[in-house]
mmCIF file of C-alpha atoms in Angstrom:
data_model
loop_
_atom_site.group_PDB
_atom_site.id
_atom_site.type_symbol
_atom_site.label_atom_id
_atom_site.label_comp_id
_atom_site.label_asym_id
_atom_site.label_seq_id
_atom_site.Cartn_x
_atom_site.Cartn_y
_atom_site.Cartn_z
ATOM 1 C CA MET A 2 158.767 253.871 66.217
ATOM 2 C CA THR A 3 161.454 251.362 65.528
ATOM 3 C CA SER A 4 162.593 250.621 61.771
ATOM 4 C CA VAL A 5 161.912 247.190 62.309
ATOM 5 C CA LEU A 6 158.367 247.603 63.487
ATOM 6 C CA LYS A 7 157.737 250.328 60.794
ATOM 7 C CA ASN A 8 158.942 247.573 58.259
ATOM 8 C CA TRP A 9 156.787 245.014 59.783
ATOM 9 C CA LEU A 10 153.917 247.357 59.525
ATOM 10 C CA ILE A 11 154.479 248.324 55.901
ATOM 11 C CA ASN A 12 154.684 244.606 55.072
ATOM 12 C CA ILE A 13 151.359 243.945 56.681
ATOM 13 C CA ILE A 14 149.763 246.725 54.593
ATOM 14 C CA ILE A 15 151.179 245.299 51.464
ATOM 15 C CA ILE A 16 150.195 241.755 52.530
ATOM 16 C CA THR A 17 146.520 242.779 53.049
ATOM 17 C CA ILE A 18 146.545 244.690 49.689
ATOM 18 C CA VAL A 19 147.865 241.892 47.853
ATOM 19 C CA LEU A 20 145.564 239.233 49.350
ATOM 20 C CA MET A 21 142.608 241.367 48.764
ATOM 21 C CA THR A 22 143.850 241.591 44.916
ATOM 22 C CA VAL A 23 144.143 237.948 44.756
ATOM 23 C CA ALA A 24 140.562 237.154 46.389
ATOM 24 C CA GLY A 25 139.234 239.768 44.017
ATOM 25 C CA TYR A 26 140.462 237.684 40.954
ATOM 26 C CA MET A 27 140.405 234.077 42.006
ATOM 27 C CA SER A 28 137.229 232.532 42.919
ATOM 28 C CA SER A 29 138.868 229.681 44.747
ATOM 29 C CA PHE A 30 140.520 232.358 47.089
ATOM 30 C CA LYS A 31 137.775 233.792 49.514
ATOM 31 C CA LEU A 32 138.523 236.324 52.048
ATOM 32 C CA ASP A 33 135.583 237.860 54.134
ATOM 33 C CA GLY A 34 136.471 241.472 53.789
ATOM 34 C CA VAL A 35 139.326 243.912 54.831
ATOM 35 C CA GLY A 36 139.492 242.934 58.455
ATOM 36 C CA ALA A 37 139.824 239.108 57.633
ATOM 37 C CA ALA A 38 142.572 240.320 55.149
ATOM 38 C CA ILE A 39 144.273 242.289 57.815
ATOM 39 C CA GLU A 40 144.188 239.331 60.150
ATOM 40 C CA ALA A 41 145.274 236.826 57.425
ATOM 41 C CA SER A 42 148.377 239.316 56.509
ATOM 42 C CA ILE A 43 149.432 239.199 60.263
ATOM 43 C CA ILE A 44 149.060 235.476 60.787
ATOM 44 C CA LEU A 45 150.842 234.972 57.404
ATOM 45 C CA SER A 46 153.666 237.254 58.289
ATOM 46 C CA LEU A 47 154.269 235.555 61.832
ATOM 47 C CA LEU A 48 154.071 232.036 60.025
ATOM 48 C CA ASN A 49 156.884 233.345 57.383
ATOM 49 C CA ALA A 50 158.924 234.566 60.206
ATOM 50 C CA ILE A 51 158.545 231.305 62.733
ATOM 51 C CA ILE A 52 157.458 228.446 60.658
ATOM 52 C CA LYS A 53 158.749 229.083 57.118
ATOM 53 C CA PRO A 54 162.589 229.105 57.845
ATOM 54 C CA LEU A 55 162.160 225.903 59.635
ATOM 55 C CA LEU A 56 160.491 224.299 56.616
ATOM 56 C CA ILE A 57 163.210 225.837 54.564
ATOM 57 C CA ILE A 58 165.844 224.077 56.428
ATOM 58 C CA LEU A 59 163.988 220.595 56.762
ATOM 59 C CA THR A 60 163.272 220.663 52.983
ATOM 60 C CA LEU A 61 166.670 221.856 51.808
ATOM 61 C CA PRO A 62 167.512 218.853 49.832
ATOM 62 C CA VAL A 63 164.480 218.979 48.020
ATOM 63 C CA THR A 64 164.634 222.626 47.318
ATOM 64 C CA VAL A 65 168.134 222.304 46.021
ATOM 65 C CA LEU A 66 166.999 219.508 43.501
ATOM 66 C CA THR A 67 164.247 221.408 42.171
ATOM 67 C CA PHE A 68 166.261 224.703 41.794
ATOM 68 C CA GLY A 69 164.351 226.485 44.457
ATOM 69 C CA LEU A 70 160.772 225.833 42.955
ATOM 70 C CA PHE A 71 159.867 223.842 46.123
ATOM 71 C CA LEU A 72 159.838 227.235 47.834
ATOM 72 C CA LEU A 73 156.468 227.583 45.963
ATOM 73 C CA VAL A 74 155.252 224.580 47.766
ATOM 74 C CA ILE A 75 156.254 225.961 51.041
ATOM 75 C CA ASN A 76 154.579 229.297 50.428
ATOM 76 C CA ALA A 77 151.452 227.469 49.441
ATOM 77 C CA LEU A 78 151.508 225.277 52.669
ATOM 78 C CA THR A 79 152.015 228.692 54.834
ATOM 79 C CA LEU A 80 148.982 230.198 53.010
ATOM 80 C CA MET A 81 146.928 226.989 53.521
ATOM 81 C CA LEU A 82 147.944 227.092 57.162
ATOM 82 C CA THR A 83 147.025 230.681 57.532
ATOM 83 C CA ALA A 84 143.381 229.609 55.905
ATOM 84 C CA GLN A 85 143.038 226.838 58.540
ATOM 85 C CA PHE A 86 143.917 229.462 61.418
ATOM 86 C CA MET A 87 141.385 231.759 60.100
ATOM 87 C CA GLY A 88 138.312 229.193 59.798
ATOM 88 C CA ASP A 89 135.491 230.520 57.423
ATOM 89 C CA ALA A 90 136.953 234.127 57.182
ATOM 90 C CA PHE A 91 139.927 232.864 54.736
ATOM 91 C CA GLN A 92 139.389 229.852 52.254
ATOM 92 C CA ILE A 93 141.580 228.410 49.789
ATOM 93 C CA SER A 94 139.411 225.478 47.804
ATOM 94 C CA SER A 95 142.582 223.387 46.733
ATOM 95 C CA PHE A 96 146.382 222.964 47.402
ATOM 96 C CA GLY A 97 146.519 223.854 43.391
ATOM 97 C CA SER A 98 144.875 227.215 44.219
ATOM 98 C CA ALA A 99 147.031 227.852 47.125
ATOM 99 C CA ILE A 100 150.077 227.166 44.656
ATOM 100 C CA LEU A 101 148.797 229.721 41.981
ATOM 101 C CA ALA A 102 147.905 232.333 44.640
ATOM 102 C CA SER A 103 151.366 231.885 46.189
ATOM 103 C CA ILE A 104 152.890 232.490 42.718
ATOM 104 C CA VAL A 105 150.788 235.649 42.096
ATOM 105 C CA ILE A 106 151.157 236.934 45.839
ATOM 106 C CA SER A 107 155.007 236.636 45.278
ATOM 107 C CA ILE A 108 154.962 238.273 42.041
ATOM 108 C CA LEU A 109 152.733 241.283 43.318
ATOM 109 C CA ASN A 110 154.611 241.622 46.467
ATOM 110 C CA LEU A 111 157.904 241.681 44.554
ATOM 111 C CA LEU A 112 156.701 244.425 42.146
ATOM 112 C CA ILE A 113 155.197 246.494 45.125
ATOM 113 C CA GLN A 114 158.468 246.231 47.169
ATOM 114 C CA ASN A 115 160.697 247.125 44.145
ATOM 115 C CA PHE A 116 158.543 249.775 42.458
ATOM 116 C CA ILE A 117 156.891 251.829 45.136
ATOM 117 C CA VAL A 118 158.218 250.915 48.594
ATOM 118 C CA LYS A 119 161.996 251.121 47.910
ATOM 119 C CA PRO A 120 161.901 254.299 45.827
ATOM 120 C CA LEU A 121 159.683 255.868 48.639
ATOM 121 C CA SER A 122 162.013 254.999 51.318
ATOM 122 C CA LYS A 123 164.981 256.422 49.382
ATOM 123 C CA LYS A 124 163.502 259.902 49.492
#
């Protein structure tokens, strides 16, 4: 297995766990089980690889003016787009919920990557 595919699969697992965690704590963020979380994490990772870079380039002036905080809006948009693709299996009640969820997802992803994945990959 190539390292790119291995890293992508690890990222899918992490995003799945993070999405399920957020869905467990936020009533405005709903997932219909583990299968929906896996599907959502695959769609979200594809959107982050394809759509998100385009959005970042198109909104670069706004992102610079807001000192990077506009990236939270872009993250929320990709989450809401993922929910649109998923239909009833993944629901976010409002844009504010999507922004809050994107903040929590970013923090949890950062913590998992830095304190679990990186130390394990050094061994």
